[in-house]
Coordinates of C-alpha atoms in Angstrom, one line a residue:
M27 CA 33.9 23.3 77.2
K28 CA 31.9 20.5 75.3
L29 CA 28.2 21.1 74.6
D30 CA 26.8 17.7 74.1
L31 CA 23.1 17.5 73.1
G32 CA 22.9 13.9 72.1
G33 CA 19.8 12.1 72.7
R34 CA 17.9 15.6 72.8
T35 CA 15.2 16.6 70.1
A36 CA 14.7 20.6 69.6
L37 CA 12.2 22.4 67.6
V38 CA 13.4 25.9 66.6
T39 CA 10.6 27.9 65.1
G40 CA 11.0 30.2 62.1
S41 CA 14.3 28.6 61.3
S42 CA 14.2 28.3 57.5
Q43 CA 16.7 31.1 57.3
G44 CA 18.6 33.7 59.3
I45 CA 19.1 33.4 63.1
G46 CA 16.8 30.5 63.0
A47 CA 18.7 28.5 60.7
A48 CA 22.0 29.4 62.6
I49 CA 20.5 28.2 65.9
A50 CA 19.2 24.8 64.1
A51 CA 22.8 24.2 62.6
G52 CA 24.5 24.8 66.0
L53 CA 22.0 22.7 68.0
A54 CA 22.8 19.8 65.3
R55 CA 26.3 20.3 65.7
A56 CA 26.1 19.6 69.3
G57 CA 24.3 16.3 68.6
A58 CA 20.5 17.3 69.0
H59 CA 17.8 16.0 66.6
V60 CA 16.2 19.4 65.2
G61 CA 12.7 20.4 64.0
V62 CA 13.2 23.0 61.4
N63 CA 9.9 25.1 60.9
G64 CA 8.7 27.5 58.2
R65 CA 5.6 28.1 56.2
D66 CA 6.7 27.3 52.7
A67 CA 7.3 23.4 52.3
E68 CA 9.4 23.8 49.2
R69 CA 11.6 26.4 50.7
L70 CA 12.1 24.6 54.0
E71 CA 13.0 21.5 52.1
R72 CA 15.8 23.7 50.2
S73 CA 16.8 25.0 53.7
V74 CA 17.0 21.8 55.5
A75 CA 19.2 20.5 52.5
E76 CA 21.5 23.7 53.2
L77 CA 21.8 22.6 56.8
K78 CA 22.7 19.2 55.8
A79 CA 25.3 20.3 53.8
Q80 CA 26.6 22.8 56.7
V81 CA 26.4 19.9 59.2
P82 CA 27.0 16.4 57.5
D83 CA 26.3 14.4 60.6
G84 CA 23.3 16.7 61.8
S85 CA 19.7 15.5 62.1
F86 CA 17.2 17.5 60.9
A87 CA 13.3 17.1 60.4
A88 CA 11.5 19.5 58.1
V89 CA 8.2 20.9 59.4
A90 CA 6.2 23.0 57.4
A91 CA 3.5 24.8 59.4
D92 CA 2.1 28.2 59.9
L93 CA 2.5 28.6 63.7
S94 CA 0.3 31.6 63.8
T95 CA -2.5 29.4 63.2
D96 CA -4.1 26.5 65.1
E97 CA -4.0 24.2 62.5
G98 CA -0.3 24.8 61.9
T99 CA 0.4 24.2 65.6
E100 CA -1.4 21.0 65.7
R101 CA 0.9 20.0 62.6
V102 CA 3.9 20.9 64.4
L103 CA 2.5 18.9 67.7
R104 CA 1.8 15.6 65.6
A105 CA 5.2 15.9 64.0
L106 CA 7.2 16.3 67.2
P107 CA 4.9 15.4 70.2
E108 CA 7.6 15.7 72.5
V109 CA 10.8 18.0 72.4
D110 CA 13.7 18.5 75.0
I111 CA 14.6 22.0 73.6
L112 CA 12.1 24.5 72.4
V113 CA 13.6 27.6 70.9
N114 CA 10.6 30.2 69.8
N115 CA 12.4 32.4 67.4
L116 CA 9.6 33.1 65.0
G117 CA 9.0 36.7 64.5
I118 CA 8.0 39.3 62.1
F119 CA 9.3 43.1 61.8
G120 CA 9.1 46.2 60.0
A121 CA 9.5 49.9 60.1
K122 CA 6.3 52.1 60.3
P123 CA 5.5 55.4 61.9
A124 CA 3.9 54.9 65.3
L125 CA 0.6 56.8 64.5
E126 CA 0.3 55.0 61.3
I127 CA 0.1 51.4 63.0
T128 CA -3.3 50.0 62.7
D129 CA -5.1 47.9 65.2
A130 CA -5.0 44.8 63.0
E131 CA -1.0 45.2 62.6
W132 CA -0.9 45.6 66.6
R133 CA -2.9 42.2 66.9
R134 CA -0.9 40.5 63.9
Y135 CA 2.6 41.5 65.6
F136 CA 1.2 40.3 69.1
E137 CA -0.1 37.1 67.5
V138 CA 2.8 36.1 65.7
N139 CA 5.6 37.3 67.9
V140 CA 4.3 36.3 71.0
L141 CA 1.2 34.2 71.1
T142 CA 2.8 31.4 68.9
A143 CA 5.6 30.9 71.7
V144 CA 3.3 31.0 74.4
R145 CA 1.2 28.2 72.7
L146 CA 4.2 26.0 72.1
T147 CA 5.3 26.5 75.5
R148 CA 2.1 25.5 76.9
A149 CA 2.0 22.3 74.8
Y150 CA 5.6 21.4 75.7
L151 CA 6.6 22.4 79.1
P152 CA 4.3 20.0 80.8
G153 CA 6.3 16.9 79.3
M154 CA 9.3 18.6 80.0
K155 CA 8.6 19.0 83.6
E156 CA 7.5 15.3 83.8
R157 CA 10.7 14.1 82.5
G158 CA 12.9 16.4 84.9
W159 CA 14.6 18.1 81.9
G160 CA 14.1 20.7 79.4
R161 CA 15.0 24.0 77.8
V162 CA 12.6 26.6 76.7
Q163 CA 14.1 29.9 75.1
Y164 CA 12.6 33.0 73.7
V165 CA 14.7 35.2 71.0
A166 CA 13.7 38.6 72.1
S167 CA 15.9 41.7 70.9
D168 CA 17.3 44.9 72.3
S169 CA 14.0 46.3 70.9
A170 CA 12.5 44.9 73.9
V171 CA 14.4 47.4 76.2
A172 CA 15.3 50.0 74.0
I173 CA 11.9 50.6 72.0
P174 CA 12.8 51.8 68.3
A175 CA 10.5 54.8 67.3
E176 CA 10.3 53.3 63.8
M177 CA 8.8 50.1 65.2
I178 CA 7.1 50.3 68.3
H179 CA 4.7 47.5 67.6
Y180 CA 7.9 45.2 67.1
G181 CA 9.3 46.4 70.3
M182 CA 6.3 45.9 72.3
S183 CA 6.2 42.1 71.2
K184 CA 9.4 41.5 72.2
T185 CA 9.0 43.2 75.6
A186 CA 6.1 41.0 76.3
L187 CA 8.2 38.0 75.5
L188 CA 10.6 38.9 78.5
A189 CA 7.6 38.9 80.6
V190 CA 6.3 35.4 79.1
G191 CA 10.0 34.1 79.6
R192 CA 10.2 35.1 83.4
G193 CA 6.6 34.0 84.0
F194 CA 7.0 30.3 82.5
A195 CA 10.5 30.2 84.4
K196 CA 8.5 30.4 87.5
E197 CA 5.9 27.8 86.4
A198 CA 9.0 25.4 85.6
A199 CA 10.8 26.3 89.2
G200 CA 12.4 23.2 90.8
T201 CA 11.9 20.7 87.8
G202 CA 14.9 20.7 86.1
V203 CA 13.6 22.7 83.1
T204 CA 15.2 26.3 82.5
V205 CA 13.4 29.0 80.5
N206 CA 15.2 32.0 79.5
S207 CA 14.9 34.9 77.0
V208 CA 18.1 35.9 74.6
I209 CA 18.2 39.5 73.9
A210 CA 19.6 39.6 70.3
G211 CA 21.3 42.9 69.0
P212 CA 21.2 44.2 65.6
T213 CA 21.6 41.0 63.5
H214 CA 22.9 40.5 59.8
T215 CA 20.2 38.5 58.0
A216 CA 18.5 38.8 54.7
G217 CA 15.6 40.3 56.2
V218 CA 17.5 43.0 58.2
E219 CA 19.4 43.7 55.0
D220 CA 15.8 44.8 53.5
F221 CA 15.0 46.7 56.4
V222 CA 18.5 48.4 56.7
Y223 CA 17.7 49.6 52.9
Q224 CA 14.3 51.3 54.1
L225 CA 16.2 53.4 56.1
V226 CA 19.3 54.3 54.1
D227 CA 20.1 55.1 50.5
R228 CA 19.5 51.9 48.5
D229 CA 22.1 52.9 46.1
L230 CA 24.9 52.2 48.8
P231 CA 27.0 49.1 48.7
W232 CA 26.1 47.1 51.4
E233 CA 29.1 47.6 53.8
E234 CA 28.6 51.3 53.4
A235 CA 24.8 50.8 54.0
Q236 CA 25.4 48.6 57.1
R237 CA 27.8 51.3 58.6
A238 CA 25.7 54.1 57.8
F239 CA 22.6 52.3 59.4
M240 CA 24.8 51.6 62.4
R241 CA 25.8 55.1 62.8
E242 CA 22.6 56.9 62.2
H243 CA 20.1 54.4 63.6
R244 CA 22.0 52.2 66.1
P245 CA 24.8 54.4 67.5
Q246 CA 24.7 52.8 70.8
S247 CA 26.3 49.7 69.8
L248 CA 29.6 49.1 71.1
L249 CA 30.5 46.3 68.6
Q250 CA 29.8 49.0 65.7
R251 CA 28.8 46.2 63.3
L252 CA 25.8 44.0 62.9
I253 CA 26.0 40.7 64.5
E254 CA 26.3 37.5 62.8
P255 CA 23.6 34.9 63.1
E256 CA 26.2 32.2 64.5
E257 CA 27.0 34.7 67.2
I258 CA 23.5 34.7 68.6
A259 CA 23.4 30.8 68.0
N260 CA 26.4 30.3 70.3
L261 CA 24.4 31.5 73.1
C262 CA 21.4 29.8 72.3
V263 CA 23.2 26.3 72.2
Y264 CA 24.8 27.2 75.5
L265 CA 21.6 27.8 77.2
S266 CA 20.4 24.5 75.8
S267 CA 23.0 22.5 77.6
D268 CA 23.6 20.8 80.7
Q269 CA 26.2 23.4 81.6
A270 CA 23.5 26.2 81.7
S271 CA 21.6 24.3 84.4
A272 CA 21.5 27.2 86.8
T273 CA 20.8 30.1 84.2
T274 CA 17.0 30.3 84.4
G275 CA 14.4 33.3 84.3
G276 CA 17.0 35.3 82.8
A277 CA 16.9 37.9 79.9
V278 CA 20.6 36.9 78.5
R279 CA 22.1 39.7 76.2
V280 CA 24.0 39.1 73.0
D281 CA 23.5 42.5 71.7
G282 CA 26.8 43.9 70.9
G283 CA 26.6 46.1 73.9
Y284 CA 23.9 47.8 72.2
V285 CA 21.6 48.6 75.4
D286 CA 23.4 51.0 77.5
S287 CA 22.5 49.2 80.8
I288 CA 24.4 46.8 83.1
L289 CA 20.8 44.9 83.5
P290 CA 18.3 44.1 80.7

Protein backbone atom coordinates (compact mmCIF):
# COMPACT_ATOMS: atom_id res chain seq x y z
CA MET A 1 0.00 0.00 0.00
CA LYS A 2 1.49 3.34 -1.07
CA LEU A 3 0.39 6.28 1.04
CA ASP A 4 0.82 9.44 -1.01
CA LEU A 5 0.26 12.77 0.75
CA GLY A 6 1.94 14.85 -1.92
CA GLY A 7 0.42 18.33 -2.15
CA ARG A 8 -1.08 18.13 1.34
CA THR A 9 -0.23 20.46 4.21
CA ALA A 10 -0.22 19.08 7.74
CA LEU A 11 0.09 20.52 11.23
CA VAL A 12 1.20 18.31 14.11
CA THR A 13 0.92 20.02 17.48
CA GLY A 14 3.47 19.31 20.19
CA SER A 15 5.79 17.78 17.61
CA SER A 16 9.27 18.84 18.70
CA GLN A 17 9.90 15.40 20.21
CA GLY A 18 8.45 11.99 20.95
CA ILE A 19 5.24 10.81 19.29
CA GLY A 20 4.62 14.18 17.63
CA ALA A 21 8.04 14.23 15.99
CA ALA A 22 7.55 10.66 14.76
CA ILE A 23 4.18 11.61 13.25
CA ALA A 24 5.73 14.66 11.57
CA ALA A 25 8.48 12.49 10.08
CA GLY A 26 5.98 9.90 8.87
CA LEU A 27 3.75 12.48 7.20
CA ALA A 28 6.77 14.07 5.50
CA ARG A 29 7.96 10.69 4.22
CA ALA A 30 4.53 10.30 2.61
CA GLY A 31 4.99 13.66 0.86
CA ALA A 32 3.14 16.17 3.04
CA HIS A 33 4.47 19.62 3.91
CA VAL A 34 4.48 19.48 7.73
CA GLY A 35 4.16 22.27 10.26
CA VAL A 36 6.16 21.29 13.35
CA ASN A 37 5.03 22.94 16.56
CA GLY A 38 6.56 23.56 19.98
CA ARG A 39 6.84 26.42 22.47
CA ASP A 40 10.62 26.95 22.50
CA ALA A 41 11.82 28.46 19.20
CA GLU A 42 15.46 27.39 19.57
CA ARG A 43 14.58 23.85 20.56
CA LEU A 44 12.06 23.69 17.73
CA GLU A 45 14.67 24.69 15.16
CA ARG A 46 16.91 21.89 16.43
CA SER A 47 14.00 19.47 16.18
CA VAL A 48 13.28 20.49 12.60
CA ALA A 49 16.96 20.04 11.74
CA GLU A 50 16.81 16.52 13.19
CA LEU A 51 13.66 15.78 11.19
CA LYS A 52 15.33 16.99 7.99
CA ALA A 53 18.24 14.68 8.73
CA GLN A 54 15.80 11.77 9.12
CA VAL A 55 13.77 12.71 6.02
CA PRO A 56 16.18 14.52 3.64
CA ASP A 57 13.47 15.05 1.03
CA GLY A 58 10.90 16.14 3.62
CA SER A 59 9.30 19.58 3.74
CA PHE A 60 9.00 21.08 7.21
CA ALA A 61 8.08 24.46 8.70
CA ALA A 62 8.84 25.39 12.30
CA VAL A 63 5.88 27.05 14.03
CA ALA A 64 6.90 28.14 17.52
CA ALA A 65 3.82 28.86 19.63
CA ASP A 66 2.21 28.05 22.95
CA LEU A 67 -1.15 26.73 21.84
CA SER A 68 -2.64 26.99 25.31
CA THR A 69 -2.82 30.77 24.72
CA ASP A 70 -4.90 32.79 22.28
CA GLU A 71 -1.74 34.53 21.07
CA GLY A 72 -0.04 31.23 20.33
CA THR A 73 -3.05 29.91 18.45
CA GLU A 74 -3.21 33.08 16.35
CA ARG A 75 0.51 32.74 15.55
CA VAL A 76 -0.05 29.23 14.22
CA LEU A 77 -3.05 30.30 12.16
CA ARG A 78 -1.03 33.13 10.61
CA ALA A 79 1.81 30.76 9.75
CA LEU A 80 -0.50 28.05 8.38
CA PRO A 81 -3.82 29.62 7.41
CA GLU A 82 -4.98 26.39 5.76
CA VAL A 83 -4.11 22.78 6.52
CA ASP A 84 -5.40 19.56 5.03
CA ILE A 85 -4.27 17.35 7.92
CA LEU A 86 -4.51 18.40 11.57
CA VAL A 87 -3.00 16.07 14.16
CA ASN A 88 -3.77 17.27 17.68
CA ASN A 89 -0.93 15.61 19.53
CA LEU A 90 -0.11 18.23 22.18
CA GLY A 91 -0.55 16.95 25.71
CA ILE A 92 0.81 17.03 29.23
CA PHE A 93 0.84 14.23 31.79
CA GLY A 94 2.18 13.38 35.20
CA ALA A 95 1.45 11.26 38.23
CA LYS A 96 -0.32 12.69 41.27
CA PRO A 97 -2.57 11.19 43.97
CA ALA A 98 -6.20 11.81 43.07
CA LEU A 99 -7.09 13.73 46.22
CA GLU A 100 -4.11 16.05 45.80
CA ILE A 101 -5.02 17.32 42.32
CA THR A 102 -5.97 20.99 42.67
CA ASP A 103 -8.65 22.90 40.77
CA ALA A 104 -5.89 24.76 38.93
CA GLU A 105 -4.35 21.47 37.76
CA TRP A 106 -7.72 20.12 36.59
CA ARG A 107 -8.22 23.30 34.57
CA ARG A 108 -4.69 23.20 33.14
CA TYR A 109 -5.04 19.61 31.94
CA PHE A 110 -8.35 20.38 30.28
CA GLU A 111 -7.01 23.60 28.72
CA VAL A 112 -3.85 22.05 27.30
CA ASN A 113 -5.04 18.57 26.39
CA VAL A 114 -8.56 19.34 25.17
CA LEU A 115 -9.25 22.99 24.41
CA THR A 116 -6.12 23.48 22.30
CA ALA A 117 -7.43 20.74 20.01
CA VAL A 118 -10.96 22.17 20.00
CA ARG A 119 -9.75 25.65 19.03
CA LEU A 120 -7.64 24.40 16.13
CA THR A 121 -10.40 22.13 14.88
CA ARG A 122 -12.83 25.03 14.99
CA ALA A 123 -10.35 27.11 12.98
CA TYR A 124 -9.38 24.56 10.31
CA LEU A 125 -12.43 22.33 9.85
CA PRO A 126 -14.54 24.86 7.89
CA GLY A 127 -11.85 25.18 5.21
CA MET A 128 -11.49 21.41 4.96
CA LYS A 129 -15.24 21.08 4.47
CA GLU A 130 -15.27 23.76 1.78
CA ARG A 131 -12.44 22.02 -0.10
CA GLY A 132 -14.11 18.63 0.26
CA TRP A 133 -11.12 16.90 1.82
CA GLY A 134 -9.45 16.88 5.20
CA ARG A 135 -8.18 14.80 8.07
CA VAL A 136 -8.46 15.66 11.76
CA GLN A 137 -6.96 13.43 14.42
CA TYR A 138 -6.77 13.53 18.21
CA VAL A 139 -3.96 11.57 19.82
CA ALA A 140 -5.71 10.08 22.84
CA SER A 141 -4.51 7.30 25.12
CA ASP A 142 -5.42 4.01 26.69
CA SER A 143 -5.87 6.19 29.78
CA ALA A 144 -9.05 7.52 28.15
CA VAL A 145 -10.63 4.11 28.61
CA ALA A 146 -8.69 2.55 31.49
CA ILE A 147 -8.34 5.53 33.83
CA PRO A 148 -5.04 5.24 35.74
CA ALA A 149 -5.39 5.76 39.49
CA GLU A 150 -2.15 7.75 39.58
CA MET A 151 -3.26 10.37 37.03
CA ILE A 152 -7.02 10.61 36.71
CA HIS A 153 -6.80 14.25 35.55
CA TYR A 154 -4.85 13.09 32.51
CA GLY A 155 -7.28 10.23 31.89
CA MET A 156 -10.21 12.64 32.11
CA SER A 157 -8.69 14.87 29.42
CA LYS A 158 -8.13 11.96 27.05
CA THR A 159 -11.66 10.65 27.58
CA ALA A 160 -12.88 14.12 26.65
CA LEU A 161 -10.88 13.95 23.41
CA LEU A 162 -12.77 10.82 22.38
CA ALA A 163 -16.04 12.72 22.78
CA VAL A 164 -14.63 15.72 20.91
CA GLY A 165 -13.50 13.53 18.03
CA ARG A 166 -16.85 11.78 17.69
CA GLY A 167 -18.71 15.08 17.87
CA PHE A 168 -16.63 16.85 15.23
CA ALA A 169 -16.90 13.79 12.98
CA LYS A 170 -20.66 14.37 12.99
CA GLU A 171 -20.06 18.04 12.11
CA ALA A 172 -17.98 16.88 9.12
CA ALA A 173 -20.46 14.21 7.99
CA GLY A 174 -20.75 13.84 4.23
CA THR A 175 -18.08 16.44 3.40
CA GLY A 176 -15.07 14.26 2.53
CA VAL A 177 -13.44 15.17 5.83
CA THR A 178 -12.68 12.42 8.34
CA VAL A 179 -12.22 12.92 12.08
CA ASN A 180 -10.77 10.22 14.31
CA SER A 181 -9.12 9.66 17.65
CA VAL A 182 -6.03 7.48 18.04
CA ILE A 183 -5.84 5.52 21.28
CA ALA A 184 -2.13 5.21 21.89
CA GLY A 185 -0.83 2.74 24.43
CA PRO A 186 2.16 3.11 26.76
CA THR A 187 4.84 4.58 24.50
CA HIS A 188 8.60 4.95 24.82
CA THR A 189 9.46 8.66 24.85
CA ALA A 190 11.85 10.79 26.90
CA GLY A 191 8.91 12.13 28.90
CA VAL A 192 7.67 8.63 29.61
CA GLU A 193 11.13 7.60 30.79
CA ASP A 194 10.87 10.35 33.41
CA PHE A 195 7.37 9.16 34.31
CA VAL A 196 8.51 5.55 34.61
CA TYR A 197 11.23 6.59 37.03
CA GLN A 198 8.64 8.32 39.17
CA LEU A 199 7.10 4.92 39.78
CA VAL A 200 10.05 2.49 39.86
CA ASP A 201 13.54 2.48 41.37
CA ARG A 202 15.63 5.20 39.71
CA ASP A 203 18.76 3.09 40.17
CA LEU A 204 17.49 0.44 37.75
CA PRO A 205 18.93 0.43 34.20
CA TRP A 206 16.34 1.52 31.63
CA GLU A 207 15.53 -1.94 30.25
CA GLU A 208 14.94 -3.30 33.75
CA ALA A 209 12.98 -0.21 34.74
CA GLN A 210 10.78 -0.52 31.65
CA ARG A 211 10.03 -4.18 32.34
CA ALA A 212 9.29 -3.43 35.99
CA PHE A 213 6.95 -0.59 35.02
CA MET A 214 5.02 -2.74 32.55
CA ARG A 215 4.85 -5.65 35.00
CA GLU A 216 3.77 -3.57 38.00
CA HIS A 217 1.75 -0.74 36.48
CA ARG A 218 0.64 -1.90 32.99
CA PRO A 219 0.24 -5.69 33.32
CA GLN A 220 -2.69 -5.72 30.86
CA SER A 221 -0.39 -5.03 27.89
CA LEU A 222 -0.34 -7.92 25.42
CA LEU A 223 2.73 -6.41 23.76
CA GLN A 224 4.54 -6.53 27.13
CA ARG A 225 6.81 -3.66 26.13
CA LEU A 226 6.51 0.05 25.53
CA ILE A 227 5.37 1.01 22.05
CA GLU A 228 7.83 2.94 19.90
CA PRO A 229 6.68 6.38 18.64
CA GLU A 230 7.03 5.27 15.01
CA GLU A 231 4.42 2.59 15.63
CA ILE A 232 1.93 5.26 16.65
CA ALA A 233 2.96 7.39 13.68
CA ASN A 234 2.26 4.57 11.22
CA LEU A 235 -1.42 4.57 12.16
CA CYS A 236 -1.64 8.38 12.04
CA VAL A 237 -0.12 8.46 8.55
CA TYR A 238 -2.60 5.85 7.35
CA LEU A 239 -5.54 7.78 8.82
CA SER A 240 -4.25 10.85 6.98
CA SER A 241 -4.34 9.11 3.62
CA ASP A 242 -6.92 8.63 0.90
CA GLN A 243 -6.96 4.93 1.77
CA ALA A 244 -8.61 5.75 5.11
CA SER A 245 -11.52 7.60 3.50
CA ALA A 246 -14.17 5.37 5.11
CA THR A 247 -12.74 5.56 8.63
CA THR A 248 -14.32 8.43 10.54
CA GLY A 249 -15.81 9.04 13.96
CA GLY A 250 -13.64 6.26 15.31
CA ALA A 251 -11.40 5.69 18.29
CA VAL A 252 -8.73 3.59 16.65
CA ARG A 253 -6.42 1.63 18.92
CA VAL A 254 -2.64 1.28 18.65
CA ASP A 255 -2.25 0.27 22.29
CA GLY A 256 -0.42 -3.03 22.23
CA GLY A 257 -3.60 -4.76 23.37
CA TYR A 258 -3.53 -2.84 26.64
CA VAL A 259 -7.26 -2.10 26.83
CA ASP A 260 -8.96 -5.40 27.70
CA SER A 261 -11.93 -4.93 25.42
CA ILE A 262 -12.93 -5.66 21.84
CA LEU A 263 -14.23 -2.08 21.67
CA PRO A 264 -12.64 1.16 22.92
